[in-house]
XYZ file of C-alpha atoms in Angstrom:
351
model
C -6.463 2.404 -30.690
C -5.565 -1.323 -30.727
C -2.097 -0.697 -32.215
C -1.302 1.906 -29.599
C -2.531 -0.327 -26.791
C -0.153 -3.051 -27.924
C 2.809 -0.923 -26.835
C 1.839 -1.343 -23.143
C 4.164 -4.049 -21.871
C 2.827 -5.443 -18.605
C -0.572 -6.531 -19.999
C 1.286 -8.764 -22.481
C 2.936 -10.930 -19.844
C 0.440 -10.630 -16.947
C -1.643 -13.662 -17.897
C 1.444 -15.747 -18.721
C 2.943 -14.932 -15.304
C -0.282 -15.898 -13.522
C -0.461 -19.081 -15.584
C 3.137 -20.004 -14.770
C 2.497 -19.488 -11.061
C -0.640 -21.648 -11.242
C 1.208 -24.398 -13.088
C 4.014 -24.505 -10.516
C 1.658 -24.401 -7.558
C -0.533 -27.035 -9.143
C 2.595 -29.171 -9.414
C 3.169 -28.659 -5.687
C -0.396 -29.775 -5.051
C 0.227 -32.948 -7.061
C 3.432 -33.566 -5.126
C 1.593 -33.251 -1.803
C -1.255 -35.435 -3.077
C 1.256 -38.184 -3.875
C 2.588 -38.109 -0.331
C 5.299 -35.471 -0.618
C 6.375 -33.647 2.520
C 5.695 -30.028 3.369
C 1.916 -29.717 3.017
C 1.491 -26.229 4.567
C -2.216 -26.034 5.370
C -4.314 -27.544 8.144
C -2.591 -30.643 9.428
C 0.766 -29.348 8.161
C 0.355 -25.858 9.581
C 1.417 -24.499 12.952
C -1.117 -25.878 15.502
C -1.760 -22.530 17.188
C -2.619 -20.892 13.858
C -5.100 -23.441 12.513
C -8.131 -21.954 14.215
C -7.575 -18.625 12.461
C -6.837 -20.047 9.006
C -9.482 -20.559 6.341
C -7.874 -23.940 5.582
C -7.253 -24.839 9.205
C -9.020 -28.175 8.800
C -7.341 -29.151 5.524
C -5.549 -32.452 5.016
C -3.053 -33.398 2.343
C -5.178 -36.338 1.211
C -8.330 -34.262 0.786
C -7.057 -30.802 -0.178
C -3.842 -31.363 -2.157
C -5.655 -32.967 -5.146
C -7.977 -29.940 -5.247
C -4.958 -27.617 -5.228
C -3.439 -29.580 -8.112
C -6.647 -29.500 -10.153
C -7.231 -25.783 -9.572
C -3.597 -24.971 -10.336
C -3.592 -26.802 -13.655
C -7.012 -25.389 -14.568
C -5.738 -21.916 -13.730
C -2.776 -22.389 -16.067
C -5.151 -23.277 -18.919
C -7.452 -20.358 -18.091
C -4.527 -17.935 -18.073
C -3.426 -19.173 -21.500
C -6.933 -18.560 -22.835
C -6.906 -15.068 -21.338
C -3.594 -14.302 -23.021
C -4.408 -15.716 -26.460
C -8.167 -15.561 -27.050
C -10.347 -12.474 -27.430
C -13.645 -13.483 -25.839
C -16.910 -11.611 -25.941
C -20.299 -11.743 -24.238
C -21.088 -14.425 -21.675
C -17.794 -16.245 -22.216
C -15.833 -13.088 -21.449
C -17.906 -12.414 -18.340
C -17.408 -15.964 -17.051
C -13.646 -15.920 -17.585
C -13.330 -12.457 -16.079
C -15.373 -13.413 -13.002
C -13.274 -16.558 -12.514
C -10.022 -14.610 -12.789
C -11.105 -11.988 -10.267
C -12.356 -14.729 -7.931
C -8.958 -16.428 -8.112
C -7.249 -13.117 -7.336
C -9.542 -12.410 -4.379
C -9.151 -15.920 -2.948
C -5.362 -15.865 -3.144
C -4.984 -12.328 -1.795
C -7.706 -12.048 0.830
C -8.975 -15.471 1.861
C -6.129 -17.991 1.956
C -3.451 -15.764 3.598
C -3.976 -14.533 7.127
C -2.567 -12.029 9.609
C 0.739 -13.838 9.948
C 1.998 -12.118 6.810
C 1.379 -8.716 8.372
C 3.114 -9.840 11.566
C 6.139 -11.083 9.597
C 6.347 -7.822 7.629
C 5.751 -5.661 10.691
C 8.334 -7.396 12.865
C 11.036 -7.471 10.173
C 12.223 -3.864 10.838
C 12.291 -4.559 14.582
C 14.579 -7.538 14.114
C 16.771 -5.647 11.638
C 17.234 -2.742 14.063
C 17.912 -5.076 16.964
C 20.183 -7.466 15.042
C 23.484 -5.747 16.030
C 22.396 -5.883 19.679
C 21.179 -9.462 19.650
C 17.584 -8.475 20.391
C 15.024 -9.964 20.334
C 16.736 -13.189 21.382
C 14.730 -15.426 19.009
C 15.110 -16.765 15.485
C 13.098 -14.414 13.258
C 12.771 -16.925 10.425
C 11.789 -19.725 12.762
C 9.288 -17.532 14.614
C 7.810 -15.278 11.924
C 8.710 -16.973 8.626
C 8.398 -20.758 8.925
C 7.402 -22.640 5.775
C 3.605 -22.327 6.321
C 3.942 -18.528 6.491
C 6.287 -18.419 3.501
C 3.663 -20.423 1.638
C 1.041 -17.790 2.499
C 3.335 -15.142 1.012
C 3.673 -17.288 -2.122
C -0.126 -17.463 -2.343
C -0.389 -13.708 -1.859
C 2.117 -13.192 -4.667
C 0.071 -15.473 -6.897
C -3.001 -13.433 -6.071
C -1.274 -10.233 -7.133
C -0.281 -11.900 -10.414
C -3.873 -12.966 -10.979
C -5.030 -9.426 -10.194
C -2.773 -8.129 -12.960
C -3.956 -10.856 -15.336
C -7.629 -10.126 -14.662
C -7.134 -6.380 -15.126
C -5.174 -6.855 -18.354
C -7.819 -9.218 -19.765
C -10.631 -6.878 -18.737
C -9.000 -3.976 -20.545
C -7.970 -5.914 -23.638
C -11.386 -7.457 -24.213
C -13.215 -4.263 -23.273
C -11.580 -2.115 -25.966
C -9.708 -0.071 -23.389
C -6.081 0.953 -23.293
C -3.977 -1.783 -21.750
C -1.736 0.735 -20.056
C -4.242 3.087 -18.396
C -7.702 1.594 -18.872
C -9.093 4.628 -20.675
C -11.359 4.266 -23.663
C -12.166 6.532 -26.579
C -15.795 6.098 -25.564
C -15.082 8.280 -22.546
C -14.430 7.707 -18.853
C -16.520 8.048 -15.706
C -16.508 11.425 -13.968
C -15.333 9.913 -10.669
C -11.985 9.077 -12.278
C -11.236 12.730 -13.080
C -8.285 14.123 -11.070
C -10.406 16.740 -9.284
C -12.988 14.157 -8.255
C -10.321 11.658 -7.177
C -8.705 14.353 -5.023
C -11.957 14.799 -3.093
C -12.846 11.190 -2.328
C -9.198 10.197 -2.031
C -8.692 12.646 0.828
C -11.453 11.007 2.889
C -9.934 7.582 2.252
C -6.398 8.686 3.125
C -7.393 10.244 6.443
C -9.383 7.127 7.331
C -6.319 4.998 6.563
C -4.301 7.352 8.772
C -6.662 7.248 11.773
C -7.173 3.476 12.103
C -3.518 2.469 12.662
C -3.191 5.416 15.048
C -5.983 3.889 17.159
C -4.169 0.551 17.077
C -0.895 2.236 18.057
C -2.455 4.065 21.022
C -3.750 0.766 22.414
C -0.387 -0.985 22.005
C 1.556 1.941 23.462
C -0.803 1.971 26.444
C 0.008 -1.685 27.060
C 3.735 -0.940 26.868
C 3.201 1.748 29.543
C 1.367 -0.852 31.674
C -2.026 0.772 31.113
C -4.701 -1.964 30.711
C -6.559 -0.167 27.909
C -9.171 -2.586 26.478
C -7.233 -5.401 28.164
C -7.239 -7.216 31.494
C -4.513 -6.616 34.080
C -3.704 -10.348 34.162
C -3.159 -10.575 30.416
C -1.160 -7.352 30.464
C 1.077 -8.750 33.199
C 1.748 -11.835 31.042
C 2.649 -9.633 28.064
C 5.237 -7.772 30.137
C 6.661 -10.946 31.677
C 7.055 -12.562 28.237
C 8.476 -9.405 26.658
C 5.939 -9.600 23.821
C 4.538 -6.220 24.811
C 7.617 -4.489 23.350
C 7.319 -6.314 20.066
C 3.699 -5.186 19.911
C 4.726 -1.618 20.687
C 7.296 -1.718 17.918
C 4.739 -3.093 15.483
C 2.329 -0.354 16.511
C 5.008 2.274 15.943
C 5.584 1.110 12.386
C 1.823 0.986 11.834
C 1.550 4.613 12.961
C 4.448 5.620 10.702
C 2.688 3.851 7.828
C -0.465 5.791 8.623
C 1.448 9.087 8.455
C 3.018 8.065 5.134
C -0.503 7.414 3.824
C -1.141 11.147 4.035
C 1.493 11.571 1.324
C -1.086 10.188 -1.088
C -3.074 13.424 -0.729
C -0.375 15.996 0.127
C 2.301 17.680 -1.949
C 5.154 15.838 -0.209
C 3.785 12.697 -1.817
C 4.435 14.241 -5.237
C 7.639 16.217 -4.634
C 10.347 15.019 -2.247
C 10.389 17.288 0.858
C 13.408 19.379 1.873
C 14.652 16.943 4.507
C 15.169 14.219 1.874
C 18.858 14.913 1.225
C 19.773 14.344 -2.394
C 16.137 14.082 -3.495
C 14.644 17.335 -2.165
C 12.571 19.171 -4.760
C 12.570 16.297 -7.228
C 9.413 14.635 -8.488
C 8.354 11.502 -6.617
C 7.957 8.734 -9.228
C 4.272 7.690 -8.980
C 5.146 4.005 -9.314
C 6.994 4.060 -5.970
C 4.130 4.995 -3.597
C 1.563 3.182 -5.755
C 3.506 -0.098 -5.653
C 4.315 0.106 -1.940
C 0.775 1.123 -0.965
C -0.745 -1.609 -3.157
C 1.393 -4.317 -1.554
C 0.565 -3.041 1.942
C -3.120 -2.978 0.983
C -2.928 -6.637 -0.038
C -1.204 -7.582 3.232
C -3.778 -5.624 5.262
C -6.619 -7.201 3.321
C -5.515 -10.719 4.247
C -5.207 -9.701 7.919
C -8.530 -7.896 7.720
C -10.370 -10.912 6.374
C -8.919 -13.000 9.199
C -10.324 -10.413 11.617
C -13.705 -10.785 9.925
C -13.572 -14.564 10.433
C -12.422 -14.505 14.069
C -14.290 -11.510 15.514
C -17.428 -12.149 17.533
C -19.762 -9.795 15.694
C -22.652 -10.682 18.005
C -20.943 -8.738 20.818
C -20.838 -5.046 19.791
C -18.961 -4.039 22.930
C -16.149 -6.448 22.025
C -15.618 -5.552 18.380
C -16.200 -1.813 18.749
C -13.240 -1.666 21.138
C -11.016 -4.049 19.171
C -8.444 -2.354 16.900
C -8.255 -5.483 14.715
C -11.959 -5.283 13.898
C -11.190 -2.134 11.883
C -8.461 -3.696 9.759
C -10.820 -4.473 6.839
C -11.774 -0.782 6.741
C -8.090 0.140 6.930
C -7.312 -2.080 3.947
C -10.181 -0.709 1.869
C -9.383 2.903 2.795
C -5.712 2.513 1.857
C -6.641 0.822 -1.415
C -9.087 3.597 -2.294
C -6.545 6.297 -1.383
C -3.958 4.571 -3.570
C -6.387 4.439 -6.488
C -7.143 8.142 -6.063
C -3.422 8.951 -6.046
C -2.972 6.961 -9.266
C -5.888 8.726 -10.958
C -4.563 12.149 -9.939
C -1.030 11.547 -11.158
C -1.411 9.374 -14.243
C -1.667 12.320 -16.664
C -1.659 11.694 -20.399
C -1.222 8.025 -21.248
C 2.065 7.226 -23.021
C 0.370 4.430 -24.953
C -3.019 5.706 -26.126
C -2.510 9.463 -25.756
C -5.764 9.956 -23.850
C -6.027 12.254 -20.822
């Protein structure tokens, strides 16, 4: 089993990639601690965004040294994960630390600005030949603090891969698929995954549709869940159309989510000229859906921090309050799709 697992490639470099990211980012933390420019959190962030950021109160003097220390410690931890085969309590401690690093970098440090930048990008690309919207996309949606959040999100995805690879390698499982000769849980069987994956996919379809209906209502000057004064300001500023465009792409994304449980997510449909009838490579929807899940998770955790949960009437009617559920539902649907389509493992031969 061990020899066959060694043929899986990504688990070999996952920890090294996470360690390299941590080393570089730790170096940035040291640079900021020594007075370097560009500290992107708290005092160096955009003023209007600080209240919604987990590190909104951070200062370079107080936080940058912590970033440096955690970055360099992460590089050492990643090297241990790549080179040492731990067991027992030591394995559990390292594994918990790695997953905590992944969760922090994916869900806690980033915020909803990443989703806004990703969601508005198609709008600006479509409007570019017409000079609309008449604003600088990079200055508005992708200033350095937001780019830094994307860098942190990328580091979190690297740490997710490193934690998963270490968990499999030290748990006597196949590095490529996670299966073990000791057997697998019944919920991972394709038939079982098809059942619970369908519920998750339709949930991930419905939530952005709710968000889209609200935004489209605003574009049509209908004050749905909104005051007439605020709606008037949205129309006067023109922001209402950007919101409508973002809602449209959210709704399209919700429809595409259904491909995770329907045949057109496995075989290209007839209207896909040049691809019709061919097999959809599983890595394509899995990768795209996983990245979108990570982006939604960061926005969802911001919604958790900023929503007034003591006022049920407010959060029940707020589309953003459902973003955490959207992120979880899409992640679960993606996992179900992977379990249904993975088939026999190329590395260990298990089904």
